[in-house]
């Protein structure tokens, strides 16, 4: 369509190029699918690491819902960007603790991971836009997953076998902000390399 | 086409990161009281100045102060953040209880429970619930109490709380829960059971809490011994999944609870007479501290020892798989025969009823006990 091509051709600067690339990604069914699948998978992984989503043995097949007595618990921080839940949903082997703020964080991070992956996918399938290098954005989402596992006390360290010093505990506070910064940065780094005329 | 990132791009990324940082919130170290606190102020002749020391402590205390491994201020220096902020781990302040038959639907026979009998009441507090709350503010036989559990030190202890409630401060010392009372926000490390200075109350009276015995046993044993027991309900009012233990498992033992595993935070103990998580039954008074390795007590049934200069004896109690410690001033030599503890004259006693004064004892992981009581004696397997 002439109007879109004109806009893309006019895109300059890092933000402009990134936005142009994202627009192309958003306009194609295949890259939209990559975005959605990646985003949902990351959200699920995030909810598992913060402890909201669990798979346990047994459980009845029916869906049961129980709500907390005090909904203001949704705003209570449990440490390291994890927030309390206000409802428990169980269905079969799955137990899900619904925490609105955890979902918000997970969706935001998942959207960034999905966008990174969608641009990477475009770079792979569209040789004309060979300016798109493979994105390291997916790895940028890892810090947030680690911080999620560090919810109530750095239990992730138990798995790794490292003792939590005060420095480590302080460092854990930065994992989610670092993840956001890295994901956005990665997106921009990929976007600025796009030559809009190749799209 | 320039290859260097524009300054704008870098600033934008940093700005987004900083914005995300705002979502974190404080760790509760300010003096802002949590809004859901409804604990009434204690009575007494408190002066109007907020920095004046009230004449009465906020919670019931005992005359004899328990031993501390170092000056109270140094204990505060050794406190670290465990991760969650104040009340991030929410205490159960309005517990409800269910009958034993109902609890058996979700409690396995080998699951640990913390049992208390007081007057006419018998209650069991499952480890699977308290691992997520650490403190249950309850009323037992008309007395306001707190049943507390610290997962990282394996200690379940009961205290009288008076007119206020205890909460989880979010800080730890020697990996142990530091409680705070909601009347004055004084810090009370659980095992030491003694007030120390803290950021929310810098100059408390250094006194020890009034403690009572909580028995660490299994659901099968407790419900067999006390069929009329009630059990803390899983309907705590919080949205928690009580099927999972974030640290490991007790039934069977795995993860953090394995005897030879490491501690999560720096331990105060460098005493390696036992593995760090090996369970001891310990007792302490102003005279000193003594510990009996629980496994040795199980095997040998009776262990004679000393607490400071006083002879003591530890005996195994098989129905609950626990131990009791008694003063033994006459250095009576006891033997275990057919479930009874028999003295040299042939007189038999139930393990729960020796003639000497019973000393308050608690289960603890060895690193926790030896870190808090470095001069403790230890009676263990050879």
mmCIF file with all atom_site columns, C-alpha atoms in Angstrom, chain B residues 255-373:
data_model
loop_
_atom_site.group_PDB
_atom_site.id
_atom_site.type_symbol
_atom_site.label_atom_id
_atom_site.label_alt_id
_atom_site.label_comp_id
_atom_site.label_asym_id
_atom_site.label_entity_id
_atom_site.label_seq_id
_atom_site.pdbx_PDB_ins_code
_atom_site.Cartn_x
_atom_site.Cartn_y
_atom_site.Cartn_z
_atom_site.occupancy
_atom_site.B_iso_or_equiv
_atom_site.pdbx_formal_charge
_atom_site.auth_seq_id
_atom_site.auth_comp_id
_atom_site.auth_asym_id
_atom_site.auth_atom_id
_atom_site.pdbx_PDB_model_num
ATOM 1   C CA . UNK B 1 255 ? 16.412 -29.892 49.294 1.00 0.00 ? 255 UNK B CA 1
ATOM 2   C CA . UNK B 1 256 ? 17.233 -27.361 51.988 1.00 0.00 ? 256 UNK B CA 1
ATOM 3   C CA . UNK B 1 257 ? 16.168 -29.748 54.762 1.00 0.00 ? 257 UNK B CA 1
ATOM 4   C CA . UNK B 1 258 ? 18.785 -32.386 54.002 1.00 0.00 ? 258 UNK B CA 1
ATOM 5   C CA . UNK B 1 259 ? 21.259 -32.708 56.891 1.00 0.00 ? 259 UNK B CA 1
ATOM 6   C CA . UNK B 1 260 ? 24.405 -31.946 54.912 1.00 0.00 ? 260 UNK B CA 1
ATOM 7   C CA . UNK B 1 261 ? 23.055 -29.104 52.763 1.00 0.00 ? 261 UNK B CA 1
ATOM 8   C CA . UNK B 1 262 ? 24.298 -25.542 53.122 1.00 0.00 ? 262 UNK B CA 1
ATOM 9   C CA . UNK B 1 263 ? 22.584 -22.536 54.622 1.00 0.00 ? 263 UNK B CA 1
ATOM 10  C CA . UNK B 1 264 ? 20.945 -19.888 52.483 1.00 0.00 ? 264 UNK B CA 1
ATOM 11  C CA . UNK B 1 265 ? 22.533 -16.930 54.254 1.00 0.00 ? 265 UNK B CA 1
ATOM 12  C CA . UNK B 1 266 ? 25.746 -16.645 56.180 1.00 0.00 ? 266 UNK B CA 1
ATOM 13  C CA . UNK B 1 267 ? 25.620 -18.684 59.378 1.00 0.00 ? 267 UNK B CA 1
ATOM 14  C CA . UNK B 1 268 ? 27.019 -17.475 62.695 1.00 0.00 ? 268 UNK B CA 1
ATOM 15  C CA . UNK B 1 269 ? 28.285 -20.962 63.481 1.00 0.00 ? 269 UNK B CA 1
ATOM 16  C CA . UNK B 1 270 ? 31.644 -22.471 62.644 1.00 0.00 ? 270 UNK B CA 1
ATOM 17  C CA . UNK B 1 271 ? 31.031 -25.553 64.794 1.00 0.00 ? 271 UNK B CA 1
ATOM 18  C CA . UNK B 1 272 ? 31.166 -28.629 62.609 1.00 0.00 ? 272 UNK B CA 1
ATOM 19  C CA . UNK B 1 273 ? 30.680 -31.280 65.285 1.00 0.00 ? 273 UNK B CA 1
ATOM 20  C CA . UNK B 1 274 ? 27.485 -32.107 63.397 1.00 0.00 ? 274 UNK B CA 1
ATOM 21  C CA . UNK B 1 275 ? 26.295 -31.477 59.843 1.00 0.00 ? 275 UNK B CA 1
ATOM 22  C CA . UNK B 1 276 ? 24.667 -28.046 59.515 1.00 0.00 ? 276 UNK B CA 1
ATOM 23  C CA . UNK B 1 277 ? 21.059 -29.206 59.272 1.00 0.00 ? 277 UNK B CA 1
ATOM 24  C CA . UNK B 1 278 ? 21.300 -32.172 61.646 1.00 0.00 ? 278 UNK B CA 1
ATOM 25  C CA . UNK B 1 279 ? 18.468 -31.839 64.159 1.00 0.00 ? 279 UNK B CA 1
ATOM 26  C CA . UNK B 1 280 ? 19.233 -31.370 67.842 1.00 0.00 ? 280 UNK B CA 1
ATOM 27  C CA . UNK B 1 281 ? 16.930 -30.961 70.801 1.00 0.00 ? 281 UNK B CA 1
ATOM 28  C CA . UNK B 1 282 ? 18.328 -27.982 72.626 1.00 0.00 ? 282 UNK B CA 1
ATOM 29  C CA . UNK B 1 283 ? 17.666 -26.283 75.915 1.00 0.00 ? 283 UNK B CA 1
ATOM 30  C CA . UNK B 1 284 ? 19.019 -23.017 77.316 1.00 0.00 ? 284 UNK B CA 1
ATOM 31  C CA . UNK B 1 285 ? 18.702 -21.012 80.504 1.00 0.00 ? 285 UNK B CA 1
ATOM 32  C CA . UNK B 1 286 ? 20.698 -18.184 81.984 1.00 0.00 ? 286 UNK B CA 1
ATOM 33  C CA . UNK B 1 287 ? 23.114 -20.908 83.165 1.00 0.00 ? 287 UNK B CA 1
ATOM 34  C CA . UNK B 1 288 ? 24.039 -22.005 79.672 1.00 0.00 ? 288 UNK B CA 1
ATOM 35  C CA . UNK B 1 289 ? 22.960 -24.206 76.769 1.00 0.00 ? 289 UNK B CA 1
ATOM 36  C CA . UNK B 1 290 ? 22.917 -27.935 75.995 1.00 0.00 ? 290 UNK B CA 1
ATOM 37  C CA . UNK B 1 291 ? 21.921 -29.927 72.932 1.00 0.00 ? 291 UNK B CA 1
ATOM 38  C CA . UNK B 1 292 ? 21.085 -33.568 72.339 1.00 0.00 ? 292 UNK B CA 1
ATOM 39  C CA . UNK B 1 293 ? 21.403 -34.876 68.802 1.00 0.00 ? 293 UNK B CA 1
ATOM 40  C CA . UNK B 1 294 ? 17.897 -36.135 68.074 1.00 0.00 ? 294 UNK B CA 1
ATOM 41  C CA . UNK B 1 295 ? 19.166 -39.189 66.220 1.00 0.00 ? 295 UNK B CA 1
ATOM 42  C CA . UNK B 1 296 ? 21.343 -40.167 69.185 1.00 0.00 ? 296 UNK B CA 1
ATOM 43  C CA . UNK B 1 297 ? 18.441 -39.657 71.571 1.00 0.00 ? 297 UNK B CA 1
ATOM 44  C CA . UNK B 1 298 ? 16.307 -41.930 69.402 1.00 0.00 ? 298 UNK B CA 1
ATOM 45  C CA . UNK B 1 299 ? 18.963 -44.633 69.459 1.00 0.00 ? 299 UNK B CA 1
ATOM 46  C CA . UNK B 1 300 ? 20.058 -44.447 73.055 1.00 0.00 ? 300 UNK B CA 1
ATOM 47  C CA . UNK B 1 301 ? 16.793 -43.295 74.626 1.00 0.00 ? 301 UNK B CA 1
ATOM 48  C CA . UNK B 1 302 ? 18.479 -41.697 77.658 1.00 0.00 ? 302 UNK B CA 1
ATOM 49  C CA . UNK B 1 303 ? 21.437 -39.309 77.563 1.00 0.00 ? 303 UNK B CA 1
ATOM 50  C CA . UNK B 1 304 ? 22.976 -37.796 80.675 1.00 0.00 ? 304 UNK B CA 1
ATOM 51  C CA . UNK B 1 305 ? 24.646 -34.431 80.447 1.00 0.00 ? 305 UNK B CA 1
ATOM 52  C CA . UNK B 1 306 ? 25.107 -31.022 81.975 1.00 0.00 ? 306 UNK B CA 1
ATOM 53  C CA . UNK B 1 307 ? 23.794 -27.498 81.479 1.00 0.00 ? 307 UNK B CA 1
ATOM 54  C CA . UNK B 1 308 ? 26.408 -25.202 82.908 1.00 0.00 ? 308 UNK B CA 1
ATOM 55  C CA . UNK B 1 309 ? 27.112 -26.791 86.297 1.00 0.00 ? 309 UNK B CA 1
ATOM 56  C CA . UNK B 1 310 ? 23.754 -28.522 86.585 1.00 0.00 ? 310 UNK B CA 1
ATOM 57  C CA . UNK B 1 311 ? 23.362 -32.204 85.676 1.00 0.00 ? 311 UNK B CA 1
ATOM 58  C CA . UNK B 1 312 ? 20.551 -32.794 83.230 1.00 0.00 ? 312 UNK B CA 1
ATOM 59  C CA . UNK B 1 313 ? 19.087 -35.807 81.476 1.00 0.00 ? 313 UNK B CA 1
ATOM 60  C CA . UNK B 1 314 ? 17.519 -36.040 78.019 1.00 0.00 ? 314 UNK B CA 1
ATOM 61  C CA . UNK B 1 315 ? 14.949 -38.752 77.417 1.00 0.00 ? 315 UNK B CA 1
ATOM 62  C CA . UNK B 1 316 ? 13.291 -40.019 74.247 1.00 0.00 ? 316 UNK B CA 1
ATOM 63  C CA . UNK B 1 317 ? 9.516  -40.120 74.015 1.00 0.00 ? 317 UNK B CA 1
ATOM 64  C CA . UNK B 1 318 ? 8.459  -42.682 71.388 1.00 0.00 ? 318 UNK B CA 1
ATOM 65  C CA . UNK B 1 319 ? 4.789  -41.924 70.782 1.00 0.00 ? 319 UNK B CA 1
ATOM 66  C CA . UNK B 1 320 ? 5.536  -38.441 69.440 1.00 0.00 ? 320 UNK B CA 1
ATOM 67  C CA . UNK B 1 321 ? 9.161  -39.207 68.458 1.00 0.00 ? 321 UNK B CA 1
ATOM 68  C CA . UNK B 1 322 ? 10.448 -36.295 70.482 1.00 0.00 ? 322 UNK B CA 1
ATOM 69  C CA . UNK B 1 323 ? 12.649 -35.652 73.483 1.00 0.00 ? 323 UNK B CA 1
ATOM 70  C CA . UNK B 1 324 ? 12.347 -33.996 76.877 1.00 0.00 ? 324 UNK B CA 1
ATOM 71  C CA . UNK B 1 325 ? 15.058 -32.572 79.090 1.00 0.00 ? 325 UNK B CA 1
ATOM 72  C CA . UNK B 1 326 ? 14.968 -32.535 82.902 1.00 0.00 ? 326 UNK B CA 1
ATOM 73  C CA . UNK B 1 327 ? 17.168 -31.189 85.645 1.00 0.00 ? 327 UNK B CA 1
ATOM 74  C CA . UNK B 1 328 ? 18.910 -34.057 87.378 1.00 0.00 ? 328 UNK B CA 1
ATOM 75  C CA . UNK B 1 329 ? 20.494 -32.466 90.455 1.00 0.00 ? 329 UNK B CA 1
ATOM 76  C CA . UNK B 1 330 ? 21.181 -35.779 92.210 1.00 0.00 ? 330 UNK B CA 1
ATOM 77  C CA . UNK B 1 331 ? 22.823 -37.208 89.089 1.00 0.00 ? 331 UNK B CA 1
ATOM 78  C CA . UNK B 1 332 ? 20.387 -40.091 89.081 1.00 0.00 ? 332 UNK B CA 1
ATOM 79  C CA . UNK B 1 333 ? 21.400 -42.705 86.499 1.00 0.00 ? 333 UNK B CA 1
ATOM 80  C CA . UNK B 1 334 ? 18.396 -43.566 84.394 1.00 0.00 ? 334 UNK B CA 1
ATOM 81  C CA . UNK B 1 335 ? 17.798 -46.481 82.064 1.00 0.00 ? 335 UNK B CA 1
ATOM 82  C CA . UNK B 1 336 ? 15.198 -47.011 79.410 1.00 0.00 ? 336 UNK B CA 1
ATOM 83  C CA . UNK B 1 337 ? 13.117 -50.187 79.694 1.00 0.00 ? 337 UNK B CA 1
ATOM 84  C CA . UNK B 1 338 ? 9.984  -50.987 77.724 1.00 0.00 ? 338 UNK B CA 1
ATOM 85  C CA . UNK B 1 339 ? 9.073  -47.395 77.078 1.00 0.00 ? 339 UNK B CA 1
ATOM 86  C CA . UNK B 1 340 ? 9.667  -46.298 80.653 1.00 0.00 ? 340 UNK B CA 1
ATOM 87  C CA . UNK B 1 341 ? 12.570 -44.441 82.220 1.00 0.00 ? 341 UNK B CA 1
ATOM 88  C CA . UNK B 1 342 ? 13.786 -46.345 85.280 1.00 0.00 ? 342 UNK B CA 1
ATOM 89  C CA . UNK B 1 343 ? 16.054 -44.921 87.990 1.00 0.00 ? 343 UNK B CA 1
ATOM 90  C CA . UNK B 1 344 ? 18.709 -46.792 89.961 1.00 0.00 ? 344 UNK B CA 1
ATOM 91  C CA . UNK B 1 345 ? 16.179 -47.710 92.672 1.00 0.00 ? 345 UNK B CA 1
ATOM 92  C CA . UNK B 1 346 ? 13.972 -49.374 90.074 1.00 0.00 ? 346 UNK B CA 1
ATOM 93  C CA . UNK B 1 347 ? 11.254 -46.729 90.071 1.00 0.00 ? 347 UNK B CA 1
ATOM 94  C CA . UNK B 1 348 ? 9.783  -46.278 86.612 1.00 0.00 ? 348 UNK B CA 1
ATOM 95  C CA . UNK B 1 349 ? 8.638  -42.999 85.068 1.00 0.00 ? 349 UNK B CA 1
ATOM 96  C CA . UNK B 1 350 ? 6.937  -42.105 81.843 1.00 0.00 ? 350 UNK B CA 1
ATOM 97  C CA . UNK B 1 351 ? 9.314  -40.087 79.635 1.00 0.00 ? 351 UNK B CA 1
ATOM 98  C CA . UNK B 1 352 ? 6.977  -37.129 80.074 1.00 0.00 ? 352 UNK B CA 1
ATOM 99  C CA . UNK B 1 353 ? 7.022  -37.338 83.865 1.00 0.00 ? 353 UNK B CA 1
ATOM 100 C CA . UNK B 1 354 ? 10.490 -37.498 85.392 1.00 0.00 ? 354 UNK B CA 1
ATOM 101 C CA . UNK B 1 355 ? 10.783 -36.081 88.908 1.00 0.00 ? 355 UNK B CA 1
ATOM 102 C CA . UNK B 1 356 ? 13.213 -33.293 88.055 1.00 0.00 ? 356 UNK B CA 1
ATOM 103 C CA . UNK B 1 357 ? 12.151 -29.889 86.731 1.00 0.00 ? 357 UNK B CA 1
ATOM 104 C CA . UNK B 1 358 ? 11.411 -30.103 83.021 1.00 0.00 ? 358 UNK B CA 1
ATOM 105 C CA . UNK B 1 359 ? 13.453 -27.633 80.985 1.00 0.00 ? 359 UNK B CA 1
ATOM 106 C CA . UNK B 1 360 ? 11.993 -25.947 77.925 1.00 0.00 ? 360 UNK B CA 1
ATOM 107 C CA . UNK B 1 361 ? 13.486 -27.653 74.857 1.00 0.00 ? 361 UNK B CA 1
ATOM 108 C CA . UNK B 1 362 ? 13.107 -27.194 71.120 1.00 0.00 ? 362 UNK B CA 1
ATOM 109 C CA . UNK B 1 363 ? 14.100 -28.909 67.886 1.00 0.00 ? 363 UNK B CA 1
ATOM 110 C CA . UNK B 1 364 ? 16.665 -26.930 65.919 1.00 0.00 ? 364 UNK B CA 1
ATOM 111 C CA . UNK B 1 365 ? 19.124 -27.365 63.087 1.00 0.00 ? 365 UNK B CA 1
ATOM 112 C CA . UNK B 1 366 ? 22.646 -27.706 64.447 1.00 0.00 ? 366 UNK B CA 1
ATOM 113 C CA . UNK B 1 367 ? 24.079 -24.635 62.657 1.00 0.00 ? 367 UNK B CA 1
ATOM 114 C CA . UNK B 1 368 ? 21.313 -22.488 64.143 1.00 0.00 ? 368 UNK B CA 1
ATOM 115 C CA . UNK B 1 369 ? 21.763 -23.817 67.673 1.00 0.00 ? 369 UNK B CA 1
ATOM 116 C CA . UNK B 1 370 ? 25.550 -23.594 67.708 1.00 0.00 ? 370 UNK B CA 1
ATOM 117 C CA . UNK B 1 371 ? 25.489 -20.179 66.033 1.00 0.00 ? 371 UNK B CA 1
ATOM 118 C CA . UNK B 1 372 ? 23.242 -18.731 68.719 1.00 0.00 ? 372 UNK B CA 1
ATOM 119 C CA . UNK B 1 373 ? 24.757 -20.691 71.609 1.00 0.00 ? 373 UNK B CA 1
#
